[in-house]
mmCIF file of N, CA and C in Angstrom:
data_model
loop_
_atom_site.group_PDB
_atom_site.id
_atom_site.type_symbol
_atom_site.label_atom_id
_atom_site.label_comp_id
_atom_site.label_asym_id
_atom_site.label_seq_id
_atom_site.Cartn_x
_atom_site.Cartn_y
_atom_site.Cartn_z
ATOM 1 N N MET W 1 0.843 -1.185 0.000
ATOM 2 C CA MET W 1 0.000 0.000 0.000
ATOM 3 C C MET W 1 0.886 1.246 0.000
ATOM 4 N N ALA W 2 0.530 2.221 -0.816
ATOM 5 C CA ALA W 2 1.313 3.443 -0.925
ATOM 6 C C ALA W 2 1.135 4.309 0.316
ATOM 7 N N GLY W 3 2.221 4.966 0.716
ATOM 8 C CA GLY W 3 2.170 5.867 1.858
ATOM 9 C C GLY W 3 1.570 7.205 1.468
ATOM 10 N N ILE W 4 1.294 8.024 2.463
ATOM 11 C CA ILE W 4 0.657 9.323 2.236
ATOM 12 C C ILE W 4 1.494 10.230 1.327
ATOM 13 N N LEU W 5 2.810 10.074 1.378
ATOM 14 C CA LEU W 5 3.661 10.918 0.549
ATOM 15 C C LEU W 5 3.692 10.449 -0.902
ATOM 16 N N ASP W 6 3.227 9.230 -1.162
ATOM 17 C CA ASP W 6 3.274 8.656 -2.502
ATOM 18 C C ASP W 6 1.986 8.813 -3.303
ATOM 19 N N VAL W 7 0.944 9.299 -2.683
ATOM 20 C CA VAL W 7 -0.342 9.425 -3.371
ATOM 21 C C VAL W 7 -0.650 10.892 -3.669
ATOM 22 N N PRO W 8 -1.442 11.156 -4.721
ATOM 23 C CA PRO W 8 -1.834 12.543 -5.006
ATOM 24 C C PRO W 8 -2.667 13.103 -3.850
ATOM 25 N N LYS W 9 -2.422 14.360 -3.528
ATOM 26 C CA LYS W 9 -3.130 15.016 -2.437
ATOM 27 C C LYS W 9 -3.676 16.345 -2.917
ATOM 28 N N PRO W 10 -4.950 16.629 -2.672
ATOM 29 C CA PRO W 10 -5.474 17.943 -3.040
ATOM 30 C C PRO W 10 -4.932 19.018 -2.102
ATOM 31 N N ARG W 11 -4.732 20.182 -2.636
ATOM 32 C CA ARG W 11 -4.413 21.357 -1.821
ATOM 33 C C ARG W 11 -5.740 21.906 -1.329
ATOM 34 N N ILE W 12 -5.806 22.197 -0.040
ATOM 35 C CA ILE W 12 -7.070 22.663 0.533
ATOM 36 C C ILE W 12 -6.843 23.879 1.427
ATOM 37 N N ASN W 13 -7.957 24.535 1.773
ATOM 38 C CA ASN W 13 -7.929 25.592 2.782
ATOM 39 C C ASN W 13 -8.880 25.172 3.903
ATOM 40 N N CYS W 14 -9.062 26.012 4.890
ATOM 41 C CA CYS W 14 -9.874 25.648 6.059
ATOM 42 C C CYS W 14 -11.311 25.285 5.700
ATOM 43 N N SER W 15 -11.901 26.003 4.761
ATOM 44 C CA SER W 15 -13.299 25.740 4.423
ATOM 45 C C SER W 15 -13.485 24.374 3.766
ATOM 46 N N MET W 16 -12.401 23.742 3.326
ATOM 47 C CA MET W 16 -12.481 22.441 2.653
ATOM 48 C C MET W 16 -12.137 21.272 3.573
ATOM 49 N N LEU W 17 -11.749 21.535 4.811
ATOM 50 C CA LEU W 17 -11.345 20.468 5.730
ATOM 51 C C LEU W 17 -12.426 19.406 5.894
ATOM 52 N N SER W 18 -13.665 19.822 6.109
ATOM 53 C CA SER W 18 -14.743 18.861 6.378
ATOM 54 C C SER W 18 -15.046 17.977 5.179
ATOM 55 N N GLN W 19 -14.665 18.382 3.993
ATOM 56 C CA GLN W 19 -14.897 17.586 2.785
ATOM 57 C C GLN W 19 -13.805 16.540 2.571
ATOM 58 N N HIS W 20 -12.739 16.581 3.394
ATOM 59 C CA HIS W 20 -11.600 15.690 3.193
ATOM 60 C C HIS W 20 -11.263 14.856 4.434
ATOM 61 N N ILE W 21 -12.285 14.534 5.227
ATOM 62 C CA ILE W 21 -12.090 13.723 6.426
ATOM 63 C C ILE W 21 -11.477 12.362 6.040
ATOM 64 N N ASN W 22 -10.463 11.952 6.790
ATOM 65 C CA ASN W 22 -9.768 10.671 6.583
ATOM 66 C C ASN W 22 -9.118 10.542 5.214
ATOM 67 N N ARG W 23 -8.752 11.680 4.630
ATOM 68 C CA ARG W 23 -8.081 11.660 3.335
ATOM 69 C C ARG W 23 -6.783 12.466 3.428
ATOM 70 N N PRO W 24 -5.787 12.090 2.643
ATOM 71 C CA PRO W 24 -4.536 12.854 2.641
ATOM 72 C C PRO W 24 -4.723 14.190 1.926
ATOM 73 N N VAL W 25 -4.106 15.236 2.482
ATOM 74 C CA VAL W 25 -4.232 16.577 1.913
ATOM 75 C C VAL W 25 -2.904 17.332 2.035
ATOM 76 N N CYS W 26 -2.851 18.444 1.341
ATOM 77 C CA CYS W 26 -1.745 19.390 1.457
ATOM 78 C C CYS W 26 -2.364 20.730 1.861
ATOM 79 N N PHE W 27 -1.889 21.291 2.959
ATOM 80 C CA PHE W 27 -2.429 22.545 3.497
ATOM 81 C C PHE W 27 -1.283 23.529 3.659
ATOM 82 N N LEU W 28 -1.480 24.745 3.201
ATOM 83 C CA LEU W 28 -0.453 25.764 3.317
ATOM 84 C C LEU W 28 -1.037 26.978 4.031
ATOM 85 N N GLY W 29 -0.306 27.504 5.001
ATOM 86 C CA GLY W 29 -0.786 28.661 5.739
ATOM 87 C C GLY W 29 0.325 29.306 6.553
ATOM 88 N N ARG W 30 -0.050 30.346 7.281
ATOM 89 C CA ARG W 30 0.897 31.072 8.124
ATOM 90 C C ARG W 30 0.733 30.602 9.568
ATOM 91 N N VAL W 31 1.836 30.222 10.200
ATOM 92 C CA VAL W 31 1.786 29.768 11.586
ATOM 93 C C VAL W 31 1.305 30.913 12.464
ATOM 94 N N GLU W 32 0.289 30.618 13.265
ATOM 95 C CA GLU W 32 -0.265 31.625 14.168
ATOM 96 C C GLU W 32 0.277 31.435 15.578
ATOM 97 N N LYS W 33 0.171 30.196 16.097
ATOM 98 C CA LYS W 33 0.594 29.944 17.471
ATOM 99 C C LYS W 33 1.033 28.500 17.611
ATOM 100 N N VAL W 34 2.138 28.299 18.328
ATOM 101 C CA VAL W 34 2.629 26.951 18.624
ATOM 102 C C VAL W 34 2.341 26.672 20.093
ATOM 103 N N HIS W 35 1.720 25.524 20.366
ATOM 104 C CA HIS W 35 1.415 25.142 21.741
ATOM 105 C C HIS W 35 2.707 24.875 22.494
ATOM 106 N N SER W 36 2.705 25.089 23.785
ATOM 107 C CA SER W 36 3.923 24.944 24.602
ATOM 108 C C SER W 36 4.509 23.531 24.559
ATOM 109 N N THR W 37 3.689 22.516 24.279
ATOM 110 C CA THR W 37 4.199 21.147 24.188
ATOM 111 C C THR W 37 4.974 20.912 22.893
ATOM 112 N N GLY W 38 4.747 21.772 21.886
ATOM 113 C CA GLY W 38 5.390 21.607 20.587
ATOM 114 C C GLY W 38 4.745 20.544 19.726
ATOM 115 N N LYS W 39 3.644 19.960 20.183
ATOM 116 C CA LYS W 39 2.984 18.905 19.411
ATOM 117 C C LYS W 39 1.755 19.398 18.651
ATOM 118 N N THR W 40 1.377 20.647 18.866
ATOM 119 C CA THR W 40 0.210 21.223 18.212
ATOM 120 C C THR W 40 0.518 22.671 17.838
ATOM 121 N N PHE W 41 0.027 23.084 16.680
ATOM 122 C CA PHE W 41 0.107 24.495 16.328
ATOM 123 C C PHE W 41 -1.093 24.874 15.473
ATOM 124 N N THR W 42 -1.378 26.172 15.414
ATOM 125 C CA THR W 42 -2.479 26.666 14.585
ATOM 126 C C THR W 42 -1.909 27.469 13.433
ATOM 127 N N MET W 43 -2.653 27.430 12.325
ATOM 128 C CA MET W 43 -2.250 28.137 11.120
ATOM 129 C C MET W 43 -3.432 28.930 10.579
ATOM 130 N N LEU W 44 -3.132 30.029 9.906
ATOM 131 C CA LEU W 44 -4.152 30.817 9.224
ATOM 132 C C LEU W 44 -4.042 30.555 7.729
ATOM 133 N N ASP W 45 -5.196 30.343 7.080
ATOM 134 C CA ASP W 45 -5.173 30.181 5.632
ATOM 135 C C ASP W 45 -5.334 31.543 4.958
ATOM 136 N N GLY W 46 -5.481 31.558 3.652
ATOM 137 C CA GLY W 46 -5.584 32.804 2.894
ATOM 138 C C GLY W 46 -6.865 33.570 3.117
ATOM 139 N N GLU W 47 -7.834 32.970 3.812
ATOM 140 C CA GLU W 47 -9.076 33.660 4.145
ATOM 141 C C GLU W 47 -9.103 34.100 5.597
ATOM 142 N N GLY W 48 -8.000 33.856 6.323
ATOM 143 C CA GLY W 48 -7.919 34.242 7.722
ATOM 144 C C GLY W 48 -8.565 33.250 8.668
ATOM 145 N N GLN W 49 -8.947 32.075 8.169
ATOM 146 C CA GLN W 49 -9.533 31.041 9.017
ATOM 147 C C GLN W 49 -8.418 30.217 9.645
ATOM 148 N N THR W 50 -8.708 29.635 10.807
ATOM 149 C CA THR W 50 -7.701 28.908 11.576
ATOM 150 C C THR W 50 -7.864 27.404 11.450
ATOM 151 N N ALA W 51 -6.726 26.724 11.248
ATOM 152 C CA ALA W 51 -6.678 25.257 11.242
ATOM 153 C C ALA W 51 -5.726 24.812 12.337
ATOM 154 N N THR W 52 -6.060 23.700 12.972
ATOM 155 C CA THR W 52 -5.192 23.113 13.997
ATOM 156 C C THR W 52 -4.424 21.957 13.394
ATOM 157 N N VAL W 53 -3.127 21.901 13.696
ATOM 158 C CA VAL W 53 -2.250 20.845 13.200
ATOM 159 C C VAL W 53 -1.683 20.096 14.398
ATOM 160 N N GLU W 54 -1.750 18.770 14.352
ATOM 161 C CA GLU W 54 -1.161 17.934 15.401
ATOM 162 C C GLU W 54 -0.014 17.136 14.819
ATOM 163 N N LEU W 55 1.063 17.026 15.607
ATOM 164 C CA LEU W 55 2.262 16.288 15.206
ATOM 165 C C LEU W 55 2.412 15.033 16.053
ATOM 166 N N ASN W 56 3.076 14.017 15.503
ATOM 167 C CA ASN W 56 3.353 12.801 16.273
ATOM 168 C C ASN W 56 4.449 13.043 17.301
ATOM 169 N N GLU W 57 5.407 13.869 16.963
ATOM 170 C CA GLU W 57 6.544 14.185 17.824
ATOM 171 C C GLU W 57 6.600 15.691 18.043
ATOM 172 N N PRO W 58 7.105 16.156 19.185
ATOM 173 C CA PRO W 58 7.241 17.604 19.414
ATOM 174 C C PRO W 58 8.214 18.231 18.414
ATOM 175 N N LEU W 59 7.974 19.480 18.115
ATOM 176 C CA LEU W 59 8.865 20.234 17.220
ATOM 177 C C LEU W 59 10.270 20.295 17.798
ATOM 178 N N GLU W 60 11.248 20.215 16.926
ATOM 179 C CA GLU W 60 12.644 20.357 17.341
ATOM 180 C C GLU W 60 13.244 21.647 16.823
ATOM 181 N N GLU W 61 12.413 22.478 16.201
ATOM 182 C CA GLU W 61 12.867 23.746 15.643
ATOM 183 C C GLU W 61 11.781 24.795 15.841
ATOM 184 N N GLU W 62 12.182 26.053 15.737
ATOM 185 C CA GLU W 62 11.203 27.127 15.827
ATOM 186 C C GLU W 62 10.376 27.121 14.555
ATOM 187 N N LEU W 63 9.097 27.302 14.705
ATOM 188 C CA LEU W 63 8.196 27.259 13.565
ATOM 189 C C LEU W 63 7.492 28.598 13.452
ATOM 190 N N SER W 64 7.657 29.251 12.290
ATOM 191 C CA SER W 64 6.986 30.522 12.046
ATOM 192 C C SER W 64 6.894 30.740 10.546
ATOM 193 N N GLY W 65 6.116 31.727 10.156
ATOM 194 C CA GLY W 65 5.980 32.056 8.742
ATOM 195 C C GLY W 65 5.062 31.098 8.007
ATOM 196 N N ILE W 66 5.336 30.931 6.710
ATOM 197 C CA ILE W 66 4.524 30.086 5.848
ATOM 198 C C ILE W 66 5.005 28.641 5.932
ATOM 199 N N VAL W 67 4.066 27.735 6.185
ATOM 200 C CA VAL W 67 4.384 26.317 6.336
ATOM 201 C C VAL W 67 3.400 25.494 5.493
ATOM 202 N N GLU W 68 3.941 24.487 4.817
ATOM 203 C CA GLU W 68 3.122 23.536 4.073
ATOM 204 C C GLU W 68 3.063 22.247 4.885
ATOM 205 N N VAL W 69 1.853 21.764 5.149
ATOM 206 C CA VAL W 69 1.648 20.549 5.935
ATOM 207 C C VAL W 69 1.035 19.483 5.039
ATOM 208 N N ILE W 70 1.604 18.288 5.084
ATOM 209 C CA ILE W 70 1.019 17.137 4.403
ATOM 210 C C ILE W 70 0.569 16.178 5.494
ATOM 211 N N GLY W 71 -0.690 15.779 5.408
ATOM 212 C CA GLY W 71 -1.219 14.892 6.426
ATOM 213 C C GLY W 71 -2.641 14.470 6.123
ATOM 214 N N MET W 72 -3.274 13.902 7.136
ATOM 215 C CA MET W 72 -4.657 13.435 7.032
ATOM 216 C C MET W 72 -5.549 14.348 7.857
ATOM 217 N N VAL W 73 -6.787 14.511 7.407
ATOM 218 C CA VAL W 73 -7.760 15.295 8.161
ATOM 219 C C VAL W 73 -8.518 14.337 9.078
ATOM 220 N N SER W 74 -8.488 14.605 10.383
ATOM 221 C CA SER W 74 -9.199 13.754 11.339
ATOM 222 C C SER W 74 -10.693 14.034 11.267
ATOM 223 N N ASN W 75 -11.490 13.169 11.895
ATOM 224 C CA ASN W 75 -12.941 13.385 11.886
ATOM 225 C C ASN W 75 -13.350 14.601 12.704
ATOM 226 N N LYS W 76 -12.404 15.202 13.430
ATOM 227 C CA LYS W 76 -12.664 16.454 14.152
ATOM 228 C C LYS W 76 -12.205 17.669 13.350
ATOM 229 N N GLY W 77 -11.699 17.441 12.117
ATOM 230 C CA GLY W 77 -11.255 18.536 11.265
ATOM 231 C C GLY W 77 -9.864 19.035 11.596
ATOM 232 N N VAL W 78 -9.099 18.222 12.325
ATOM 233 C CA VAL W 78 -7.722 18.579 12.683
ATOM 234 C C VAL W 78 -6.779 17.935 11.676
ATOM 235 N N LEU W 79 -5.743 18.666 11.271
ATOM 236 C CA LEU W 79 -4.738 18.109 10.372
ATOM 237 C C LEU W 79 -3.746 17.285 11.181
ATOM 238 N N MET W 80 -3.673 16.005 10.892
ATOM 239 C CA MET W 80 -2.724 15.109 11.544
ATOM 240 C C MET W 80 -1.500 15.063 10.619
ATOM 241 N N ALA W 81 -0.481 15.830 10.951
ATOM 242 C CA ALA W 81 0.656 16.021 10.056
ATOM 243 C C ALA W 81 1.532 14.787 9.947
ATOM 244 N N THR W 82 1.884 14.452 8.717
ATOM 245 C CA THR W 82 2.887 13.432 8.447
ATOM 246 C C THR W 82 4.236 14.116 8.296
ATOM 247 N N THR W 83 4.218 15.254 7.621
ATOM 248 C CA THR W 83 5.426 16.047 7.427
ATOM 249 C C THR W 83 5.037 17.505 7.214
ATOM 250 N N TYR W 84 6.011 18.383 7.358
ATOM 251 C CA TYR W 84 5.776 19.800 7.090
ATOM 252 C C TYR W 84 7.049 20.399 6.505
ATOM 253 N N ASN W 85 6.861 21.475 5.734
ATOM 254 C CA ASN W 85 7.985 22.200 5.127
ATOM 255 C C ASN W 85 7.808 23.681 5.406
ATOM 256 N N ILE W 86 8.876 24.316 5.862
ATOM 257 C CA ILE W 86 8.859 25.761 6.082
ATOM 258 C C ILE W 86 9.261 26.420 4.772
ATOM 259 N N LEU W 87 8.439 27.335 4.280
ATOM 260 C CA LEU W 87 8.762 28.055 3.050
ATOM 261 C C LEU W 87 9.486 29.337 3.412
ATOM 262 N N GLN W 88 10.631 29.537 2.837
ATOM 263 C CA GLN W 88 11.417 30.733 3.108
ATOM 264 C C GLN W 88 10.870 31.907 2.297
ATOM 265 N N GLU W 89 10.678 33.041 2.952
ATOM 266 C CA GLU W 89 10.244 34.249 2.269
ATOM 267 C C GLU W 89 11.496 35.094 2.032
ATOM 268 N N ASP W 90 11.978 35.077 0.808
ATOM 269 C CA ASP W 90 13.236 35.733 0.467
ATOM 270 C C ASP W 90 13.072 37.206 0.120
ATOM 271 N N LYS W 91 14.131 37.936 0.381
ATOM 272 C CA LYS W 91 14.283 39.332 -0.036
ATOM 273 C C LYS W 91 13.135 40.234 0.381
ATOM 274 N N GLY W 92 12.544 39.932 1.516
ATOM 275 C CA GLY W 92 11.504 40.815 2.050
ATOM 276 C C GLY W 92 10.204 40.792 1.271
ATOM 277 N N ILE W 93 10.048 39.855 0.343
ATOM 278 C CA ILE W 93 8.807 39.764 -0.426
ATOM 279 C C ILE W 93 7.906 38.749 0.271
ATOM 280 N N PRO W 94 6.808 39.204 0.845
ATOM 281 C CA PRO W 94 5.939 38.270 1.569
ATOM 282 C C PRO W 94 5.215 37.319 0.610
ATOM 283 N N PHE W 95 4.971 36.113 1.085
ATOM 284 C CA PHE W 95 4.229 35.128 0.307
ATOM 285 C C PHE W 95 2.791 35.601 0.168
ATOM 286 N N GLY W 96 2.232 35.539 -1.011
ATOM 287 C CA GLY W 96 0.858 35.968 -1.277
ATOM 288 C C GLY W 96 -0.154 34.899 -0.890
ATOM 289 N N LEU W 97 -0.413 34.760 0.413
ATOM 290 C CA LEU W 97 -1.300 33.716 0.905
ATOM 291 C C LEU W 97 -2.719 33.883 0.365
ATOM 292 N N GLU W 98 -3.186 35.105 0.220
ATOM 293 C CA GLU W 98 -4.527 35.339 -0.316
ATOM 294 C C GLU W 98 -4.598 34.906 -1.775
ATOM 295 N N LEU W 99 -3.567 35.207 -2.556
ATOM 296 C CA LEU W 99 -3.526 34.801 -3.952
ATOM 297 C C LEU W 99 -3.425 33.284 -4.073
ATOM 298 N N TYR W 100 -2.617 32.667 -3.216
ATOM 299 C CA TYR W 100 -2.519 31.209 -3.178
ATOM 300 C C TYR W 100 -3.896 30.605 -2.911
ATOM 301 N N ASN W 101 -4.644 31.181 -1.981
ATOM 302 C CA ASN W 101 -5.972 30.694 -1.647
ATOM 303 C C ASN W 101 -6.905 30.756 -2.859
ATOM 304 N N GLU W 102 -6.794 31.805 -3.644
ATOM 305 C CA GLU W 102 -7.608 31.914 -4.862
ATOM 306 C C GLU W 102 -7.246 30.814 -5.852
ATOM 307 N N ALA W 103 -5.961 30.484 -5.958
ATOM 308 C CA ALA W 103 -5.527 29.403 -6.840
ATOM 309 C C ALA W 103 -6.090 28.059 -6.366
ATOM 310 N N VAL W 104 -6.102 27.830 -5.058
ATOM 311 C CA VAL W 104 -6.675 26.593 -4.504
ATOM 312 C C VAL W 104 -8.149 26.486 -4.886
ATOM 313 N N LYS W 105 -8.872 27.586 -4.811
ATOM 314 C CA LYS W 105 -10.293 27.573 -5.176
ATOM 315 C C LYS W 105 -10.465 27.209 -6.655
ATOM 316 N N VAL W 106 -9.617 27.746 -7.518
ATOM 317 C CA VAL W 106 -9.688 27.434 -8.949
ATOM 318 C C VAL W 106 -9.442 25.952 -9.184
ATOM 319 N N LEU W 107 -8.461 25.374 -8.482
ATOM 320 C CA LEU W 107 -8.181 23.944 -8.612
ATOM 321 C C LEU W 107 -9.421 23.109 -8.310
ATOM 322 N N HIS W 108 -10.170 23.514 -7.293
ATOM 323 C CA HIS W 108 -11.359 22.763 -6.893
ATOM 324 C C HIS W 108 -12.566 23.076 -7.767
ATOM 325 N N ASP W 109 -12.615 24.279 -8.336
ATOM 326 C CA ASP W 109 -13.737 24.649 -9.201
ATOM 327 C C ASP W 109 -13.662 23.973 -10.566
ATOM 328 N N PHE W 110 -12.455 23.573 -10.985
ATOM 329 C CA PHE W 110 -12.263 22.972 -12.302
ATOM 330 C C PHE W 110 -11.497 21.656 -12.209
ATOM 331 N N PRO W 111 -12.084 20.649 -11.532
ATOM 332 C CA PRO W 111 -11.372 19.383 -11.347
ATOM 333 C C PRO W 111 -11.073 18.651 -12.653
ATOM 334 N N GLN W 112 -11.828 18.954 -13.704
ATOM 335 C CA GLN W 112 -11.572 18.295 -14.978
ATOM 336 C C GLN W 112 -10.218 18.720 -15.565
ATOM 337 N N TYR W 113 -9.720 19.881 -15.175
ATOM 338 C CA TYR W 113 -8.423 20.362 -15.653
ATOM 339 C C TYR W 113 -7.300 20.132 -14.648
ATOM 340 N N TYR W 114 -7.662 20.002 -13.377
ATOM 341 C CA TYR W 114 -6.676 19.834 -12.309
ATOM 342 C C TYR W 114 -7.061 18.644 -11.438
ATOM 343 N N PRO W 115 -6.948 17.423 -11.981
ATOM 344 C CA PRO W 115 -7.363 16.243 -11.195
ATOM 345 C C PRO W 115 -6.411 15.985 -10.037
ATOM 346 N N PHE W 116 -6.962 15.473 -8.938
ATOM 347 C CA PHE W 116 -6.165 15.159 -7.753
ATOM 348 C C PHE W 116 -5.773 13.700 -7.699
ATOM 349 N N GLN W 117 -6.448 12.900 -8.489
ATOM 350 C CA GLN W 117 -6.145 11.480 -8.484
ATOM 351 C C GLN W 117 -5.675 11.056 -9.867
ATOM 352 N N VAL W 118 -4.712 10.186 -9.888
ATOM 353 C CA VAL W 118 -4.214 9.666 -11.143
ATOM 354 C C VAL W 118 -5.185 8.603 -11.628
ATOM 355 N N THR W 119 -5.633 8.759 -12.857
ATOM 356 C CA THR W 119 -6.534 7.767 -13.421
ATOM 357 C C THR W 119 -5.768 6.937 -14.437
ATOM 358 N N THR W 120 -6.122 5.705 -14.531
ATOM 359 C CA THR W 120 -5.459 4.828 -15.503
ATOM 360 C C THR W 120 -6.471 4.447 -16.561
ATOM 361 N N SER W 121 -6.011 4.378 -17.787
ATOM 362 C CA SER W 121 -6.912 3.977 -18.873
ATOM 363 C C SER W 121 -6.789 2.488 -19.115
ATOM 364 N N SER W 122 -7.890 1.863 -19.504
ATOM 365 C CA SER W 122 -7.896 0.412 -19.711
ATOM 366 C C SER W 122 -7.546 0.076 -21.141
#
């Protein structure tokens, strides 16, 4: 069976969490707050909505800025992270989270052009 990193994952925002329960997803947002245990943090998406992310192990590094999380959505709407990547914002140019959010909406509005699953022909 393929692991979560080996399968296609839709990019989602907070408003799409409930539609992807128990499915692998990719979520990108700005870190808002890290819990003191280092095992949970909250992120803001491009619409200013908050998502909670849970980790299997406590963070070993400071987490801030734009972060991409790959994981599963729990039945409570929490992102259970498998992995995360910190995106570096170079040369003082902030990441356009609102524009990214608009692109995510387009991906979902036109699935015939941007499929999330690989289909095989017979």
